[in-house]
Coordinates of C-alpha atoms in Angstrom, one line a residue:
M1 CA 130.0 105.3 171.3
S2 CA 131.9 105.6 168.2
L3 CA 131.5 103.1 165.0
P4 CA 133.5 102.4 162.2
K5 CA 132.9 104.5 159.1
T6 CA 130.8 102.1 156.9
L7 CA 128.7 101.0 159.7
A8 CA 128.1 104.5 160.9
E9 CA 127.0 105.3 157.4
D10 CA 124.6 102.2 157.3
V11 CA 123.3 103.2 160.5
A12 CA 122.8 106.8 159.6
R13 CA 120.8 105.9 156.4
N14 CA 118.5 103.7 158.4
L15 CA 117.8 106.5 161.0
V16 CA 117.3 108.9 158.1
M17 CA 114.5 106.8 156.9
V18 CA 112.9 106.5 160.2
A19 CA 112.7 110.1 160.5
K20 CA 111.3 110.7 156.9
L21 CA 108.6 108.0 157.3
I22 CA 107.4 108.0 160.8
D23 CA 104.6 110.4 160.2
E24 CA 103.4 109.0 156.8
D25 CA 104.2 105.3 157.1
P26 CA 105.2 104.3 160.6
E27 CA 105.1 100.7 160.0
Q28 CA 107.9 101.0 157.5
A29 CA 109.8 103.3 160.0
Y30 CA 109.5 100.8 162.6
A31 CA 111.1 98.2 160.0
Y32 CA 114.0 100.6 159.4
S33 CA 114.4 101.3 163.2
R34 CA 114.9 97.7 163.6
I35 CA 117.4 97.3 161.3
A36 CA 119.3 100.4 162.9
L37 CA 118.8 98.6 166.3
R38 CA 120.4 95.3 165.0
L39 CA 123.4 97.1 163.6
A40 CA 124.1 99.8 166.7
S41 CA 122.0 98.8 169.8
R42 CA 124.6 100.5 172.1
V43 CA 124.1 103.9 170.3
A44 CA 121.6 106.1 172.3
A45 CA 120.3 108.1 169.4
V46 CA 119.4 104.5 167.7
R47 CA 117.6 103.4 170.9
E48 CA 115.6 106.7 170.9
A49 CA 114.7 106.3 167.2
A50 CA 113.6 102.9 167.8
G51 CA 111.6 104.0 170.8
F52 CA 109.7 106.6 168.7
A53 CA 109.0 104.3 165.7
A54 CA 107.5 101.9 168.4
Y55 CA 105.7 104.5 169.8
A56 CA 104.3 105.5 166.4
T57 CA 102.9 102.1 165.8
Q58 CA 101.4 101.9 169.4
K59 CA 104.0 99.3 170.6
Y60 CA 104.2 101.0 174.0
A61 CA 105.9 98.2 175.9
E62 CA 108.8 98.1 173.2
A63 CA 108.7 102.4 173.1
L64 CA 109.1 102.4 176.9
A65 CA 112.1 99.9 176.9
E66 CA 113.9 101.7 174.3
F67 CA 113.4 105.0 175.9
R68 CA 114.6 104.0 179.2
A69 CA 117.6 102.6 177.6
A70 CA 118.4 105.8 175.8
R71 CA 118.0 107.8 179.0
R72 CA 120.3 105.6 180.9
M73 CA 122.9 106.1 178.2
T74 CA 122.5 109.6 178.1
G75 CA 121.3 110.6 181.5
G76 CA 119.0 113.2 180.1
V77 CA 115.3 113.8 181.0
D78 CA 113.7 114.8 177.7
L79 CA 112.0 111.6 177.0
W80 CA 110.3 111.9 180.5
P81 CA 106.8 113.0 178.9
V82 CA 106.9 110.3 176.3
M83 CA 107.9 107.7 178.6
A84 CA 105.0 108.6 180.9
D85 CA 102.5 108.5 177.9
C86 CA 103.9 105.1 177.2
E87 CA 102.5 104.1 180.7
R88 CA 99.1 105.5 179.7
G89 CA 99.3 103.6 176.4
L90 CA 99.8 100.3 178.5
G91 CA 96.8 101.2 180.6
R92 CA 98.6 102.4 183.6
P93 CA 97.7 106.3 184.0
E94 CA 98.4 106.0 187.6
R95 CA 102.0 105.5 186.8
A96 CA 102.1 108.6 184.3
M97 CA 100.6 110.4 187.2
A98 CA 103.5 109.5 189.6
M99 CA 105.9 110.6 186.8
A100 CA 104.3 113.8 186.5
G101 CA 105.3 114.6 190.3
E102 CA 108.8 113.4 189.9
P103 CA 111.8 116.0 190.1
E104 CA 112.6 114.9 186.6
V105 CA 109.9 117.3 185.3
Q106 CA 111.4 120.3 186.9
K107 CA 114.7 119.5 184.8
L108 CA 112.5 119.6 181.5
D109 CA 112.4 122.8 179.1
K110 CA 109.3 124.7 178.7
A111 CA 108.2 122.7 175.8
G112 CA 108.9 119.4 177.9
Q113 CA 106.9 120.8 180.9
V114 CA 103.9 121.7 178.7
E115 CA 104.2 118.1 177.2
M116 CA 104.1 116.5 180.7
R117 CA 101.1 118.7 181.7
L118 CA 99.3 117.3 178.4
V119 CA 100.0 113.8 179.4
A120 CA 98.9 114.3 183.2
A121 CA 95.8 115.7 182.0
G122 CA 95.5 112.8 179.7
A123 CA 96.1 110.2 182.6
R124 CA 93.6 112.2 184.8
R125 CA 90.8 111.5 181.7
D126 CA 91.8 108.0 181.7
M127 CA 90.9 107.6 185.3
G128 CA 87.6 109.4 184.9
Q129 CA 88.7 112.7 186.7
I130 CA 87.7 115.2 184.1
D131 CA 87.3 118.1 186.3
A132 CA 90.9 117.4 187.5
A133 CA 92.2 117.1 183.8
I134 CA 90.7 120.7 183.2
V135 CA 92.4 122.0 186.2
T136 CA 95.7 120.3 185.1
L137 CA 95.7 122.1 182.0
Q138 CA 95.1 125.6 183.4
S139 CA 98.3 127.3 183.3
P140 CA 100.3 130.3 182.5
E141 CA 101.0 128.7 179.2
L142 CA 97.3 128.3 178.5
A143 CA 96.4 131.6 179.4
S144 CA 99.2 133.4 177.1
N145 CA 98.3 135.1 174.1
S146 CA 101.7 134.3 172.7
V147 CA 101.6 131.6 170.2
Q148 CA 104.4 128.9 170.7
P149 CA 105.0 125.3 169.1
W150 CA 102.7 123.8 171.8
T151 CA 99.9 126.5 172.0
A152 CA 97.4 124.8 169.5
R153 CA 97.9 121.4 171.0
L154 CA 97.3 122.7 174.6
R155 CA 94.3 124.7 173.7
Y156 CA 93.0 121.8 171.9
A157 CA 93.4 119.5 174.8
Y158 CA 91.6 122.2 176.9
A159 CA 88.6 122.5 174.7
D160 CA 88.1 118.7 174.4
A161 CA 88.3 118.4 178.2
L162 CA 85.6 121.1 178.6
L163 CA 83.6 119.6 176.2
S164 CA 83.5 116.3 177.8
A165 CA 82.4 118.1 181.0
G166 CA 79.7 119.2 179.4
R167 CA 80.8 122.8 179.4
E168 CA 80.1 123.5 175.5
D169 CA 79.8 127.2 175.5
E170 CA 83.4 127.2 176.9
A171 CA 84.6 124.4 174.5
R172 CA 83.4 126.2 171.6
E173 CA 85.4 129.3 172.5
W174 CA 88.5 127.4 173.1
F175 CA 88.2 125.5 169.8
G176 CA 88.1 128.9 168.4
K177 CA 91.2 130.0 170.1
T178 CA 92.9 126.8 168.9
I179 CA 92.3 127.6 165.3
E180 CA 93.8 131.0 165.8
A181 CA 97.0 129.3 166.9
D182 CA 96.8 126.2 164.5
K183 CA 98.2 127.8 161.4
D184 CA 99.5 124.4 160.0
G185 CA 96.0 122.7 160.8
A186 CA 97.7 120.2 163.0
T187 CA 94.5 119.8 164.9
D188 CA 90.8 119.1 163.6
A189 CA 89.7 122.3 165.8
S190 CA 87.9 123.7 162.8
D191 CA 85.9 120.5 162.5
R192 CA 85.1 120.0 165.9
L193 CA 84.0 123.9 166.0
A194 CA 81.8 123.2 163.0
E195 CA 80.2 120.2 164.6
L196 CA 79.2 122.0 167.8
D197 CA 77.7 124.8 165.4
G198 CA 75.7 122.2 163.6
V199 CA 77.5 122.6 160.3
E200 CA 77.8 119.6 157.8
F201 CA 80.3 119.1 155.2
V202 CA 79.3 117.1 152.1
D203 CA 81.6 115.9 149.3
A204 CA 80.6 117.6 146.1
M205 CA 81.4 114.4 144.2
D206 CA 81.8 110.7 145.0
E207 CA 84.9 109.8 142.7
D208 CA 84.1 106.1 142.7
E209 CA 80.7 106.8 141.3
D210 CA 81.2 109.7 139.0
E211 CA 84.4 108.9 137.5
P212 CA 84.1 106.6 134.3
G213 CA 86.5 103.8 134.1
A214 CA 87.6 103.5 137.6
V215 CA 89.5 100.4 138.1
A216 CA 89.4 98.5 141.4
G217 CA 92.9 97.8 143.1
S218 CA 94.8 100.7 141.4
G219 CA 95.8 103.7 143.1
V220 CA 97.2 104.2 146.4
G221 CA 96.4 100.4 147.8
A222 CA 98.6 99.1 144.8
D223 CA 101.3 101.5 145.8
A224 CA 101.3 100.5 149.3
E225 CA 101.4 96.9 148.6
A226 CA 104.5 97.4 146.3
D227 CA 106.4 99.2 149.3
V228 CA 105.7 96.6 151.8
H229 CA 108.9 94.5 152.4
V230 CA 111.1 97.6 153.1
A231 CA 113.1 96.3 155.7
G232 CA 114.2 93.1 153.8
D233 CA 114.8 95.2 150.5
V234 CA 117.5 97.6 152.3
D235 CA 121.0 96.9 150.5
M236 CA 123.1 96.6 153.4
E237 CA 126.7 95.6 153.1
G238 CA 127.1 92.1 154.6
G239 CA 123.2 91.6 154.5
I240 CA 120.9 92.4 157.4
D241 CA 118.1 90.1 158.7
E242 CA 115.2 91.9 159.4
D243 CA 114.4 90.1 162.5
I244 CA 116.1 91.5 165.7
D245 CA 118.4 89.3 167.7
D246 CA 116.8 87.2 170.3
D247 CA 119.1 88.9 172.8
I248 CA 117.7 92.4 172.0
D249 CA 114.3 91.2 172.0
D250 CA 115.1 89.7 175.9
E251 CA 116.4 92.9 176.7
I252 CA 113.3 94.8 175.5
Q253 CA 111.1 92.6 177.6
A254 CA 113.2 92.9 180.5
E255 CA 113.2 96.8 180.4
A256 CA 109.6 96.8 179.9
G257 CA 109.1 95.0 183.2
I258 CA 105.6 93.8 182.2
E259 CA 103.7 90.7 181.3
A260 CA 103.2 89.8 177.5
D261 CA 99.6 90.5 177.8
D262 CA 100.4 94.2 178.6
K263 CA 101.1 94.6 175.0
D264 CA 97.5 94.1 174.0
S265 CA 96.5 96.9 176.2
R266 CA 94.1 99.6 175.1
D267 CA 95.3 102.3 172.6
K268 CA 96.3 105.6 174.2
G269 CA 93.5 108.0 174.5

């Protein structure tokens, strides 16, 4: 779907902010995504971005609705694993497991298939099937010495599952292998390994006690307070209400296909 130039620029500006903030400030990213959704709800990229922003803030019903809408528009399967993980977040691991067995999984690229394996293992753990989770993670990708973008996360999930099963020596080995693959420090494998080895880290100095003249209410908290009303402050031509139209909210609820109390389900494990 094509948009008028000015509208397309406004949408793009908000999507850029979603991508920029989603890791460091997911709530503000979510606010920008709602503006983009108000402007162009029939654009697949907007629905996908809104889905990831909702997912980052643990609004799993909204995220699932947006991912379903985006998938309908594109016909692709790339969002299948994260859709299954939304089912986990909504407390429905059995649905995530069912999705892991659907034909769509075979259409995923290697990264997508590994992601689906991680989701399926998580669903097994949600259902108390720790041994089955361990078996689910055992794969050629886990055994490979080649380091890929997914390697650290796969090894970490395997180590964590082993530890939950009481297999501490094996868990220690796999946390070590995770560290070898995790060059960017994306996991806390080093801390987990240190904990298993009985190593404790102590701060050398408590800044609140040792630094004279510290002023309460300054610093990060004050900066965060100054940045609160992002969505309402965005300068958009014609003025944009930060609240989504009721019809879009109705669509989200219809897509999710769940009762309102599902939105209060437990956080994703």
